[in-house]
Amino acid sequence: MNTDKHVIRNINRVSPDLVEAIKAFPSATIYEAYGAKGALNHFIKPIRSSMRICGPAVTVKARPGDNLIVHKSIYTAQPGDVLVVDTSSYVEAGFWGDIMTAAAQHRGVAGLVTDGAVRDSEDIAGLGFPIFCQALCIKATTKSCLGTINMPIFMAGAVINPGDLIVGDADGVTVVAREDVPWVIEKARQREEKEAKVSQLLKEGKTTLELYGLSDILQRIGLKEE
């Protein structure tokens, strides 16, 4: 089998109830609950800050500057899936635009995450389709190279397997391994409860220096006050 030119159609996905449950939490909370891991590199951001994304990953490895396999991935994805497209950080071509967005929406695709570039951002925003990318670029792509769909990829600093859960908002994108989602949700709930208590204590006059033991740290490492 040539793994550079391969499509896997059937993958295990995070269950819809878990997808709904994790939507309640910001990407940063999920990252912290996951033990400070799973965050994609900082440059992967939504084309509009109001955009949120959540769903199982359909992973795509595309040749830089070519979007043939990305077209195919739209028709491999199932409703609720998030297309995660690794372009090797190639941003000198906008491989995704309004026509592909319309096709993806018709299929029920939940959004796109990529280390590459897209174009037609105003039209896409108007369609309400969430896209998280590295850049915008009006330059054209070719349609002549194969790639892979639903095989592991390493993109923007993280390993992403097909079926892993993708969560994104204005702060960035976090990926959670499919088998870890249930306990990460529970940890996220615990974290939000703890932060709510901290917020209340701050309103009552406590300081972050007290609550997090920071005064002791400052003293230990030699801070001097005059």
PDB file of C-alpha atoms in Angstrom:
ATOM      1  CA  MET A   1       0.000   0.000   0.000  1.00  0.00           C
ATOM      2  CA  ASN A   2       1.318   3.446  -0.961  1.00  0.00           C
ATOM      3  CA  THR A   3       0.547   5.489   2.127  1.00  0.00           C
ATOM      4  CA  ASP A   4       1.257   8.732   0.263  1.00  0.00           C
ATOM      5  CA  LYS A   5      -1.829   8.173  -1.901  1.00  0.00           C
ATOM      6  CA  HIS A   6      -4.431   6.605   0.320  1.00  0.00           C
ATOM      7  CA  VAL A   7      -7.970   7.296   1.517  1.00  0.00           C
ATOM      8  CA  ILE A   8      -9.596   5.624   4.513  1.00  0.00           C
ATOM      9  CA  ARG A   9     -13.348   6.146   4.546  1.00  0.00           C
ATOM     10  CA  ASN A  10     -14.380   4.419   7.767  1.00  0.00           C
ATOM     11  CA  ILE A  11     -12.977   5.815  11.012  1.00  0.00           C
ATOM     12  CA  ASN A  12     -13.961   5.748  14.675  1.00  0.00           C
ATOM     13  CA  ARG A  13     -15.362   9.078  15.821  1.00  0.00           C
ATOM     14  CA  VAL A  14     -16.085  10.783  19.102  1.00  0.00           C
ATOM     15  CA  SER A  15     -19.758  10.221  19.930  1.00  0.00           C
ATOM     16  CA  PRO A  16     -22.186  13.109  19.262  1.00  0.00           C
ATOM     17  CA  ASP A  17     -23.105  13.398  22.953  1.00  0.00           C
ATOM     18  CA  LEU A  18     -19.453  13.940  23.905  1.00  0.00           C
ATOM     19  CA  VAL A  19     -19.075  16.504  21.129  1.00  0.00           C
ATOM     20  CA  GLU A  20     -22.046  18.409  22.536  1.00  0.00           C
ATOM     21  CA  ALA A  21     -20.706  18.160  26.089  1.00  0.00           C
ATOM     22  CA  ILE A  22     -17.281  19.574  25.270  1.00  0.00           C
ATOM     23  CA  LYS A  23     -18.752  22.522  23.357  1.00  0.00           C
ATOM     24  CA  ALA A  24     -19.512  24.109  26.719  1.00  0.00           C
ATOM     25  CA  PHE A  25     -15.815  24.796  27.367  1.00  0.00           C
ATOM     26  CA  PRO A  26     -13.357  27.256  25.805  1.00  0.00           C
ATOM     27  CA  SER A  27     -10.351  25.881  23.946  1.00  0.00           C
ATOM     28  CA  ALA A  28      -7.987  27.182  26.642  1.00  0.00           C
ATOM     29  CA  THR A  29      -9.907  25.377  29.385  1.00  0.00           C
ATOM     30  CA  ILE A  30      -9.754  22.148  27.415  1.00  0.00           C
ATOM     31  CA  TYR A  31      -6.017  22.592  26.854  1.00  0.00           C
ATOM     32  CA  GLU A  32      -5.397  23.092  30.572  1.00  0.00           C
ATOM     33  CA  ALA A  33      -7.722  20.232  31.537  1.00  0.00           C
ATOM     34  CA  TYR A  34      -5.781  18.008  29.132  1.00  0.00           C
ATOM     35  CA  GLY A  35      -2.574  18.578  31.071  1.00  0.00           C
ATOM     36  CA  ALA A  36      -1.411  21.577  29.016  1.00  0.00           C
ATOM     37  CA  LYS A  37      -1.226  19.639  25.766  1.00  0.00           C
ATOM     38  CA  GLY A  38      -3.088  19.410  22.479  1.00  0.00           C
ATOM     39  CA  ALA A  39      -2.899  23.094  21.514  1.00  0.00           C
ATOM     40  CA  LEU A  40      -2.060  23.854  17.895  1.00  0.00           C
ATOM     41  CA  ASN A  41       0.536  26.525  17.257  1.00  0.00           C
ATOM     42  CA  HIS A  42      -0.534  30.098  17.958  1.00  0.00           C
ATOM     43  CA  PHE A  43      -0.820  31.095  14.302  1.00  0.00           C
ATOM     44  CA  ILE A  44      -3.863  28.880  13.682  1.00  0.00           C
ATOM     45  CA  LYS A  45      -6.711  31.341  14.224  1.00  0.00           C
ATOM     46  CA  PRO A  46     -10.297  31.811  12.988  1.00  0.00           C
ATOM     47  CA  ILE A  47     -10.884  34.112  10.031  1.00  0.00           C
ATOM     48  CA  ARG A  48     -13.452  35.852  12.281  1.00  0.00           C
ATOM     49  CA  SER A  49     -13.042  35.979  16.048  1.00  0.00           C
ATOM     50  CA  SER A  50     -16.662  34.949  16.642  1.00  0.00           C
ATOM     51  CA  MET A  51     -16.159  31.579  14.953  1.00  0.00           C
ATOM     52  CA  ARG A  52     -16.195  28.367  16.995  1.00  0.00           C
ATOM     53  CA  ILE A  53     -15.537  24.841  15.796  1.00  0.00           C
ATOM     54  CA  CYS A  54     -16.024  21.414  17.341  1.00  0.00           C
ATOM     55  CA  GLY A  55     -16.143  17.927  15.866  1.00  0.00           C
ATOM     56  CA  PRO A  56     -14.241  14.767  14.948  1.00  0.00           C
ATOM     57  CA  ALA A  57     -11.232  15.240  12.678  1.00  0.00           C
ATOM     58  CA  VAL A  58     -11.048  14.041   9.104  1.00  0.00           C
ATOM     59  CA  THR A  59      -7.314  14.391   8.549  1.00  0.00           C
ATOM     60  CA  VAL A  60      -5.945  15.380   5.156  1.00  0.00           C
ATOM     61  CA  LYS A  61      -2.367  15.560   3.923  1.00  0.00           C
ATOM     62  CA  ALA A  62      -2.203  17.720   0.790  1.00  0.00           C
ATOM     63  CA  ARG A  63       0.702  18.621  -1.443  1.00  0.00           C
ATOM     64  CA  PRO A  64       1.716  22.273  -0.947  1.00  0.00           C
ATOM     65  CA  GLY A  65      -0.121  24.435  -3.458  1.00  0.00           C
ATOM     66  CA  ASP A  66      -2.483  21.679  -4.645  1.00  0.00           C
ATOM     67  CA  ASN A  67      -6.048  21.085  -3.464  1.00  0.00           C
ATOM     68  CA  LEU A  68      -7.157  18.016  -5.432  1.00  0.00           C
ATOM     69  CA  ILE A  69      -7.204  15.725  -2.387  1.00  0.00           C
ATOM     70  CA  VAL A  70      -8.999  18.418  -0.365  1.00  0.00           C
ATOM     71  CA  HIS A  71     -11.897  18.355  -2.840  1.00  0.00           C
ATOM     72  CA  LYS A  72     -12.047  14.594  -2.342  1.00  0.00           C
ATOM     73  CA  SER A  73     -12.036  14.976   1.449  1.00  0.00           C
ATOM     74  CA  ILE A  74     -15.272  16.971   1.370  1.00  0.00           C
ATOM     75  CA  TYR A  75     -17.014  13.851   0.054  1.00  0.00           C
ATOM     76  CA  THR A  76     -15.235  11.536   2.488  1.00  0.00           C
ATOM     77  CA  ALA A  77     -16.352  13.530   5.541  1.00  0.00           C
ATOM     78  CA  GLN A  78     -19.587  12.830   7.368  1.00  0.00           C
ATOM     79  CA  PRO A  79     -21.963  15.459   8.834  1.00  0.00           C
ATOM     80  CA  GLY A  80     -20.391  17.058  11.893  1.00  0.00           C
ATOM     81  CA  ASP A  81     -16.805  16.280  10.891  1.00  0.00           C
ATOM     82  CA  VAL A  82     -14.044  18.881  10.856  1.00  0.00           C
ATOM     83  CA  LEU A  83     -11.624  18.811   7.927  1.00  0.00           C
ATOM     84  CA  VAL A  84      -8.040  19.157   9.193  1.00  0.00           C
ATOM     85  CA  VAL A  85      -5.758  19.857   6.248  1.00  0.00           C
ATOM     86  CA  ASP A  86      -1.971  19.690   6.525  1.00  0.00           C
ATOM     87  CA  THR A  87      -0.343  21.685   3.710  1.00  0.00           C
ATOM     88  CA  SER A  88       3.168  21.679   5.223  1.00  0.00           C
ATOM     89  CA  SER A  89       2.471  25.312   6.193  1.00  0.00           C
ATOM     90  CA  TYR A  90       2.296  26.431   2.575  1.00  0.00           C
ATOM     91  CA  VAL A  91       0.608  29.847   2.541  1.00  0.00           C
ATOM     92  CA  GLU A  92       1.361  31.143  -0.951  1.00  0.00           C
ATOM     93  CA  ALA A  93      -1.888  29.741  -2.364  1.00  0.00           C
ATOM     94  CA  GLY A  94      -5.465  29.868  -1.098  1.00  0.00           C
ATOM     95  CA  PHE A  95      -6.492  26.224  -1.472  1.00  0.00           C
ATOM     96  CA  TRP A  96      -9.993  26.790  -0.068  1.00  0.00           C
ATOM     97  CA  GLY A  97     -12.637  29.327  -1.064  1.00  0.00           C
ATOM     98  CA  ASP A  98     -16.354  30.042  -1.251  1.00  0.00           C
ATOM     99  CA  ILE A  99     -17.207  27.246  -3.724  1.00  0.00           C
ATOM    100  CA  MET A 100     -15.607  24.551  -1.559  1.00  0.00           C
ATOM    101  CA  THR A 101     -17.334  26.089   1.456  1.00  0.00           C
ATOM    102  CA  ALA A 102     -20.716  25.732  -0.226  1.00  0.00           C
ATOM    103  CA  ALA A 103     -19.931  22.113  -1.078  1.00  0.00           C
ATOM    104  CA  ALA A 104     -18.804  21.375   2.480  1.00  0.00           C
ATOM    105  CA  GLN A 105     -21.882  22.993   4.007  1.00  0.00           C
ATOM    106  CA  HIS A 106     -24.111  20.904   1.756  1.00  0.00           C
ATOM    107  CA  ARG A 107     -22.376  17.817   3.153  1.00  0.00           C
ATOM    108  CA  GLY A 108     -22.851  19.018   6.732  1.00  0.00           C
ATOM    109  CA  VAL A 109     -19.123  19.491   7.387  1.00  0.00           C
ATOM    110  CA  ALA A 110     -18.612  21.398  10.659  1.00  0.00           C
ATOM    111  CA  GLY A 111     -15.625  23.451   9.543  1.00  0.00           C
ATOM    112  CA  LEU A 112     -11.995  23.555   8.431  1.00  0.00           C
ATOM    113  CA  VAL A 113      -8.694  23.741  10.304  1.00  0.00           C
ATOM    114  CA  THR A 114      -5.468  24.117   8.327  1.00  0.00           C
ATOM    115  CA  ASP A 115      -1.892  25.325   8.524  1.00  0.00           C
ATOM    116  CA  GLY A 116      -2.332  26.666   5.001  1.00  0.00           C
ATOM    117  CA  ALA A 117      -4.114  29.662   3.492  1.00  0.00           C
ATOM    118  CA  VAL A 118      -7.667  30.282   2.292  1.00  0.00           C
ATOM    119  CA  ARG A 119      -9.355  32.986   0.265  1.00  0.00           C
ATOM    120  CA  ASP A 120     -12.849  34.495  -0.204  1.00  0.00           C
ATOM    121  CA  SER A 121     -12.867  35.107   3.542  1.00  0.00           C
ATOM    122  CA  GLU A 122     -15.675  37.689   3.494  1.00  0.00           C
ATOM    123  CA  ASP A 123     -18.007  35.393   1.574  1.00  0.00           C
ATOM    124  CA  ILE A 124     -17.110  32.444   3.810  1.00  0.00           C
ATOM    125  CA  ALA A 125     -17.774  34.493   6.927  1.00  0.00           C
ATOM    126  CA  GLY A 126     -21.147  35.471   5.488  1.00  0.00           C
ATOM    127  CA  LEU A 127     -21.976  31.797   5.001  1.00  0.00           C
ATOM    128  CA  GLY A 128     -21.191  31.149   8.663  1.00  0.00           C
ATOM    129  CA  PHE A 129     -18.684  28.393   7.966  1.00  0.00           C
ATOM    130  CA  PRO A 130     -15.928  28.283  10.616  1.00  0.00           C
ATOM    131  CA  ILE A 131     -12.395  28.267   9.243  1.00  0.00           C
ATOM    132  CA  PHE A 132      -9.200  28.287  11.307  1.00  0.00           C
ATOM    133  CA  CYS A 133      -6.068  28.839   9.239  1.00  0.00           C
ATOM    134  CA  GLN A 134      -2.604  30.376   9.164  1.00  0.00           C
ATOM    135  CA  ALA A 135      -3.119  32.990   6.461  1.00  0.00           C
ATOM    136  CA  LEU A 136      -5.212  34.439   3.671  1.00  0.00           C
ATOM    137  CA  CYS A 137      -3.925  34.295   0.097  1.00  0.00           C
ATOM    138  CA  ILE A 138      -5.586  34.993  -3.239  1.00  0.00           C
ATOM    139  CA  LYS A 139      -3.103  32.955  -5.300  1.00  0.00           C
ATOM    140  CA  ALA A 140      -4.446  29.912  -7.144  1.00  0.00           C
ATOM    141  CA  THR A 141      -3.704  26.237  -6.537  1.00  0.00           C
ATOM    142  CA  THR A 142      -3.181  23.324  -8.883  1.00  0.00           C
ATOM    143  CA  LYS A 143      -5.307  20.178  -8.998  1.00  0.00           C
ATOM    144  CA  SER A 144      -2.915  17.444  -9.999  1.00  0.00           C
ATOM    145  CA  CYS A 145      -1.473  15.764  -6.893  1.00  0.00           C
ATOM    146  CA  LEU A 146      -2.699  13.004  -4.649  1.00  0.00           C
ATOM    147  CA  GLY A 147      -2.397  12.898  -0.881  1.00  0.00           C
ATOM    148  CA  THR A 148      -3.966  11.079   2.051  1.00  0.00           C
ATOM    149  CA  ILE A 149      -7.284  11.196   3.882  1.00  0.00           C
ATOM    150  CA  ASN A 150      -7.807   9.827   7.390  1.00  0.00           C
ATOM    151  CA  MET A 151      -4.254   8.940   8.210  1.00  0.00           C
ATOM    152  CA  PRO A 152      -2.252  10.444  11.110  1.00  0.00           C
ATOM    153  CA  ILE A 153      -0.763  13.878  10.444  1.00  0.00           C
ATOM    154  CA  PHE A 154       1.596  16.192  12.308  1.00  0.00           C
ATOM    155  CA  MET A 155       0.336  19.727  11.878  1.00  0.00           C
ATOM    156  CA  ALA A 156       0.989  23.002  13.691  1.00  0.00           C
ATOM    157  CA  GLY A 157       2.857  21.294  16.500  1.00  0.00           C
ATOM    158  CA  ALA A 158       0.456  18.448  17.233  1.00  0.00           C
ATOM    159  CA  VAL A 159      -0.152  14.878  16.140  1.00  0.00           C
ATOM    160  CA  ILE A 160      -3.733  14.542  14.926  1.00  0.00           C
ATOM    161  CA  ASN A 161      -5.354  11.190  14.277  1.00  0.00           C
ATOM    162  CA  PRO A 162      -8.576  10.673  12.351  1.00  0.00           C
ATOM    163  CA  GLY A 163     -11.527  10.815  14.732  1.00  0.00           C
ATOM    164  CA  ASP A 164      -9.743  12.944  17.342  1.00  0.00           C
ATOM    165  CA  LEU A 165     -11.796  15.833  18.677  1.00  0.00           C
ATOM    166  CA  ILE A 166     -11.073  19.336  17.407  1.00  0.00           C
ATOM    167  CA  VAL A 167     -12.187  22.356  19.450  1.00  0.00           C
ATOM    168  CA  GLY A 168     -11.498  25.939  18.412  1.00  0.00           C
ATOM    169  CA  ASP A 169     -12.500  29.486  19.274  1.00  0.00           C
ATOM    170  CA  ALA A 170     -10.992  32.977  19.174  1.00  0.00           C
ATOM    171  CA  ASP A 171      -8.060  31.903  21.358  1.00  0.00           C
ATOM    172  CA  GLY A 172      -6.958  28.977  19.184  1.00  0.00           C
ATOM    173  CA  VAL A 173      -7.447  25.275  18.532  1.00  0.00           C
ATOM    174  CA  THR A 174      -7.015  22.252  20.785  1.00  0.00           C
ATOM    175  CA  VAL A 175      -7.014  18.604  19.700  1.00  0.00           C
ATOM    176  CA  VAL A 176      -8.012  15.857  22.128  1.00  0.00           C
ATOM    177  CA  ALA A 177      -7.331  12.191  21.380  1.00  0.00           C
ATOM    178  CA  ARG A 178     -10.619  10.381  20.840  1.00  0.00           C
ATOM    179  CA  GLU A 179     -10.144   7.986  23.764  1.00  0.00           C
ATOM    180  CA  ASP A 180      -9.297  10.832  26.161  1.00  0.00           C
ATOM    181  CA  VAL A 181     -12.386  12.966  25.568  1.00  0.00           C
ATOM    182  CA  PRO A 182     -14.573  11.650  28.465  1.00  0.00           C
ATOM    183  CA  TRP A 183     -12.040  12.368  31.210  1.00  0.00           C
ATOM    184  CA  VAL A 184     -10.980  15.672  29.678  1.00  0.00           C
ATOM    185  CA  ILE A 185     -14.601  16.840  29.847  1.00  0.00           C
ATOM    186  CA  GLU A 186     -14.715  15.955  33.535  1.00  0.00           C
ATOM    187  CA  LYS A 187     -11.417  17.745  34.205  1.00  0.00           C
ATOM    188  CA  ALA A 188     -12.694  20.798  32.318  1.00  0.00           C
ATOM    189  CA  ARG A 189     -15.802  20.879  34.515  1.00  0.00           C
ATOM    190  CA  GLN A 190     -13.657  20.698  37.636  1.00  0.00           C
ATOM    191  CA  ARG A 191     -11.393  23.461  36.359  1.00  0.00           C
ATOM    192  CA  GLU A 192     -14.290  25.812  35.628  1.00  0.00           C
ATOM    193  CA  GLU A 193     -15.759  25.195  39.089  1.00  0.00           C
ATOM    194  CA  LYS A 194     -12.392  26.000  40.667  1.00  0.00           C
ATOM    195  CA  GLU A 195     -11.985  29.181  38.629  1.00  0.00           C
ATOM    196  CA  ALA A 196     -15.500  30.297  39.592  1.00  0.00           C
ATOM    197  CA  LYS A 197     -14.509  29.976  43.261  1.00  0.00           C
ATOM    198  CA  VAL A 198     -11.304  31.938  42.640  1.00  0.00           C
ATOM    199  CA  SER A 199     -13.268  34.707  40.911  1.00  0.00           C
ATOM    200  CA  GLN A 200     -15.579  34.940  43.910  1.00  0.00           C
ATOM    201  CA  LEU A 201     -12.644  35.176  46.326  1.00  0.00           C
ATOM    202  CA  LEU A 202     -11.126  37.967  44.238  1.00  0.00           C
ATOM    203  CA  LYS A 203     -14.400  39.875  44.509  1.00  0.00           C
ATOM    204  CA  GLU A 204     -14.154  39.412  48.270  1.00  0.00           C
ATOM    205  CA  GLY A 205     -10.745  41.086  48.345  1.00  0.00           C
ATOM    206  CA  LYS A 206      -8.287  38.231  48.044  1.00  0.00           C
ATOM    207  CA  THR A 207      -5.323  38.627  45.674  1.00  0.00           C
ATOM    208  CA  THR A 208      -3.893  36.319  43.068  1.00  0.00           C
ATOM    209  CA  LEU A 209      -0.632  36.487  45.018  1.00  0.00           C
ATOM    210  CA  GLU A 210      -2.395  34.879  47.978  1.00  0.00           C
ATOM    211  CA  LEU A 211      -4.611  32.427  46.150  1.00  0.00           C
ATOM    212  CA  TYR A 212      -1.849  30.970  43.991  1.00  0.00           C
ATOM    213  CA  GLY A 213       0.975  31.154  46.526  1.00  0.00           C
ATOM    214  CA  LEU A 214       2.856  33.623  44.345  1.00  0.00           C
ATOM    215  CA  SER A 215       4.160  35.724  47.229  1.00  0.00           C
ATOM    216  CA  ASP A 216       6.138  32.729  48.471  1.00  0.00           C
ATOM    217  CA  ILE A 217       7.575  32.153  45.024  1.00  0.00           C
ATOM    218  CA  LEU A 218       8.596  35.801  44.643  1.00  0.00           C
ATOM    219  CA  GLN A 219      10.290  35.738  48.021  1.00  0.00           C
ATOM    220  CA  ARG A 220      12.046  32.457  47.300  1.00  0.00           C
ATOM    221  CA  ILE A 221      13.559  33.652  44.039  1.00  0.00           C
ATOM    222  CA  GLY A 222      14.784  36.876  45.597  1.00  0.00           C
ATOM    223  CA  LEU A 223      12.388  39.719  44.807  1.00  0.00           C
ATOM    224  CA  LYS A 224      13.339  42.810  46.794  1.00  0.00           C
ATOM    225  CA  GLU A 225      10.921  45.621  47.618  1.00  0.00           C
ATOM    226  CA  GLU A 226      11.930  49.095  48.781  1.00  0.00           C
TER     227      GLU A 226
END
